[in-house]
mmCIF file of C-alpha atoms in Angstrom:
data_model
loop_
_atom_site.group_PDB
_atom_site.id
_atom_site.type_symbol
_atom_site.label_atom_id
_atom_site.label_comp_id
_atom_site.label_asym_id
_atom_site.label_seq_id
_atom_site.Cartn_x
_atom_site.Cartn_y
_atom_site.Cartn_z
ATOM 1 C CA LYS A 170 105.563 -103.962 -58.156
ATOM 2 C CA LYS A 171 104.329 -102.366 -62.243
ATOM 3 C CA LYS A 172 100.994 -103.042 -62.776
ATOM 4 C CA MET A 173 100.160 -103.636 -66.404
ATOM 5 C CA ASN A 174 98.229 -100.604 -67.825
ATOM 6 C CA LYS A 175 96.578 -100.040 -70.215
ATOM 7 C CA LYS A 176 98.908 -98.961 -73.574
ATOM 8 C CA SER A 177 100.677 -102.066 -72.332
ATOM 9 C CA LYS A 178 98.255 -104.359 -73.071
ATOM 10 C CA ALA A 179 96.716 -102.972 -75.935
ATOM 11 C CA LEU A 180 100.624 -103.779 -77.427
ATOM 12 C CA TYR A 181 101.029 -107.193 -75.958
ATOM 13 C CA ASN A 182 97.577 -108.203 -77.325
ATOM 14 C CA ALA A 183 99.121 -106.754 -80.679
ATOM 15 C CA LYS A 184 102.755 -109.162 -80.603
ATOM 16 C CA ALA A 185 99.709 -111.670 -78.980
ATOM 17 C CA LYS A 186 97.815 -111.128 -82.705
ATOM 18 C CA ILE A 187 100.590 -111.727 -84.692
ATOM 19 C CA VAL A 188 102.009 -115.110 -82.697
ATOM 20 C CA LYS A 189 98.620 -115.763 -83.918
ATOM 21 C CA ALA A 190 98.777 -115.942 -87.352
ATOM 22 C CA LEU A 191 102.189 -117.466 -87.418
ATOM 23 C CA ALA A 192 100.672 -120.258 -84.944
ATOM 24 C CA HIS A 193 99.559 -122.743 -88.419
ATOM 25 C CA PRO A 194 102.045 -124.577 -90.128
ATOM 26 C CA THR A 195 100.792 -123.686 -93.895
ATOM 27 C CA ARG A 196 101.430 -119.813 -92.107
ATOM 28 C CA LEU A 197 104.328 -120.387 -91.118
ATOM 29 C CA TYR A 198 105.731 -122.345 -94.188
ATOM 30 C CA ILE A 199 104.739 -119.027 -96.150
ATOM 31 C CA THR A 200 106.589 -117.403 -94.158
ATOM 32 C CA GLU A 201 109.568 -119.044 -94.395
ATOM 33 C CA LYS A 202 109.324 -119.166 -98.345
ATOM 34 C CA LEU A 203 107.955 -115.221 -98.452
ATOM 35 C CA ALA A 204 111.663 -114.481 -96.951
ATOM 36 C CA GLU A 205 113.636 -116.130 -100.067
ATOM 37 C CA ARG A 206 111.417 -114.144 -101.971
ATOM 38 C CA GLU A 207 107.791 -112.693 -102.739
ATOM 39 C CA HIS A 208 105.519 -115.560 -104.752
ATOM 40 C CA CYS A 209 102.521 -115.602 -106.112
ATOM 41 C CA VAL A 210 99.217 -117.371 -104.732
ATOM 42 C CA CYS A 211 99.814 -119.276 -107.820
ATOM 43 C CA GLU A 212 102.618 -120.719 -107.163
ATOM 44 C CA PHE A 213 101.448 -121.542 -102.653
ATOM 45 C CA VAL A 214 98.400 -123.300 -104.256
ATOM 46 C CA ASP A 215 100.890 -125.889 -106.045
ATOM 47 C CA SER A 216 103.125 -125.599 -103.780
ATOM 48 C CA ILE A 217 101.316 -126.506 -100.327
ATOM 49 C CA ASN A 218 98.512 -128.676 -102.378
ATOM 50 C CA VAL A 219 95.379 -126.778 -101.389
ATOM 51 C CA ASP A 220 93.145 -125.076 -103.586
ATOM 52 C CA PHE A 221 92.869 -121.327 -104.058
ATOM 53 C CA SER A 222 90.294 -119.914 -101.071
ATOM 54 C CA THR A 223 92.305 -121.945 -99.081
ATOM 55 C CA ILE A 224 95.631 -120.528 -99.604
ATOM 56 C CA SER A 225 93.880 -116.558 -99.949
ATOM 57 C CA LYS A 226 92.877 -117.323 -96.706
ATOM 58 C CA HIS A 227 95.781 -118.045 -94.886
ATOM 59 C CA LEU A 228 97.349 -115.138 -97.036
ATOM 60 C CA SER A 229 94.357 -112.607 -95.834
ATOM 61 C CA ILE A 230 94.952 -113.779 -91.588
ATOM 62 C CA LEU A 231 99.021 -112.430 -91.761
ATOM 63 C CA LYS A 232 97.821 -110.177 -94.411
ATOM 64 C CA GLU A 233 96.300 -108.350 -91.663
ATOM 65 C CA ALA A 234 97.820 -108.768 -88.902
ATOM 66 C CA GLY A 235 100.715 -106.530 -90.166
ATOM 67 C CA ILE A 236 103.160 -109.715 -91.002
ATOM 68 C CA VAL A 237 102.758 -109.310 -95.389
ATOM 69 C CA ASP A 238 101.965 -107.218 -98.068
ATOM 70 C CA ASP A 239 101.090 -107.981 -101.390
ATOM 71 C CA GLU A 240 101.310 -106.377 -104.618
ATOM 72 C CA LYS A 241 98.351 -106.945 -107.088
ATOM 73 C CA ARG A 242 99.803 -107.461 -110.950
ATOM 74 C CA GLY A 243 97.689 -108.140 -114.254
ATOM 75 C CA LYS A 244 95.575 -110.545 -112.843
ATOM 76 C CA GLN A 245 97.284 -111.992 -109.993
ATOM 77 C CA VAL A 246 98.831 -110.938 -106.753
ATOM 78 C CA PHE A 247 102.280 -110.838 -105.600
ATOM 79 C CA TYR A 248 103.325 -110.861 -101.716
ATOM 80 C CA ARG A 249 106.896 -110.712 -99.569
ATOM 81 C CA LEU A 250 107.233 -110.260 -96.235
ATOM 82 C CA LYS A 251 106.159 -106.582 -94.862
ATOM 83 C CA VAL A 252 108.374 -106.913 -92.426
ATOM 84 C CA PRO A 253 111.252 -108.917 -93.164
ATOM 85 C CA CYS A 254 113.015 -109.531 -89.762
ATOM 86 C CA ILE A 255 109.870 -112.318 -89.175
ATOM 87 C CA ILE A 256 111.648 -114.772 -89.503
ATOM 88 C CA ASN A 257 114.273 -114.508 -87.664
ATOM 89 C CA PHE A 258 111.778 -115.107 -84.994
ATOM 90 C CA VAL A 259 110.275 -118.025 -86.779
ATOM 91 C CA LYS A 260 113.895 -119.247 -86.576
ATOM 92 C CA CYS A 261 114.531 -118.636 -83.045
ATOM 93 C CA ILE A 262 111.314 -121.458 -82.169
ATOM 94 C CA GLU A 263 114.112 -123.708 -84.305
ATOM 95 C CA ASP A 264 116.344 -123.312 -81.619
ATOM 96 C CA VAL A 265 113.659 -124.000 -78.493
ATOM 97 C CA ILE A 266 112.790 -127.227 -80.896
ATOM 98 C CA LYS A 267 116.388 -127.843 -81.248
ATOM 99 C CA SER A 268 116.837 -126.943 -77.928
ATOM 100 C CA ASN A 269 114.285 -129.191 -76.808
ATOM 101 C CA ALA A 270 115.367 -132.469 -78.566
ATOM 102 C CA ASP A 271 118.242 -131.848 -76.840
ATOM 103 C CA TYR A 272 117.587 -131.446 -73.094
ATOM 104 C CA HIS A 273 115.837 -134.665 -73.502
ATOM 105 C CA MET A 274 118.410 -136.742 -74.739
ATOM 106 C CA ALA A 275 120.079 -136.030 -72.936
ATOM 107 C CA LEU A 276 117.727 -137.134 -70.589
ATOM 108 C CA ILE A 277 117.363 -141.102 -72.085
ATOM 109 C CA LYS A 278 121.517 -141.674 -72.456
#
C-alpha cells in the first residue's frame, strides 16, 4: 500500500483549500454568477442584498483560493472566474443532490 507522502499531502491540502472556499452558499452563488460573465462588486451587493464589506470578504476568500481574478477599472473592481471549469464541480454537486433525492424517493415509494 502506498502511503501519503509530503508532496501528495500538500496537494490534498491545496485541494481542500479550494473546496473550503466554495463551502458557503454566498460563495457558491457568486461562483455560479461569474460562470455566466464577469461582475462588479456592486452587482453582488444588489443581488445578494448584503453590505459591500461582506461581499468583499467572500470575494477575497475566493481570490485567495485561486478561484477568481479581479481587475480594477476606475473606481470599480470586476471579478471573473480564473479557471471556468470550476463550475463543472458545482454542477457535479447538484448531481449528487439529485442522486440522493432519487434514492430517498425510492425508499418511500
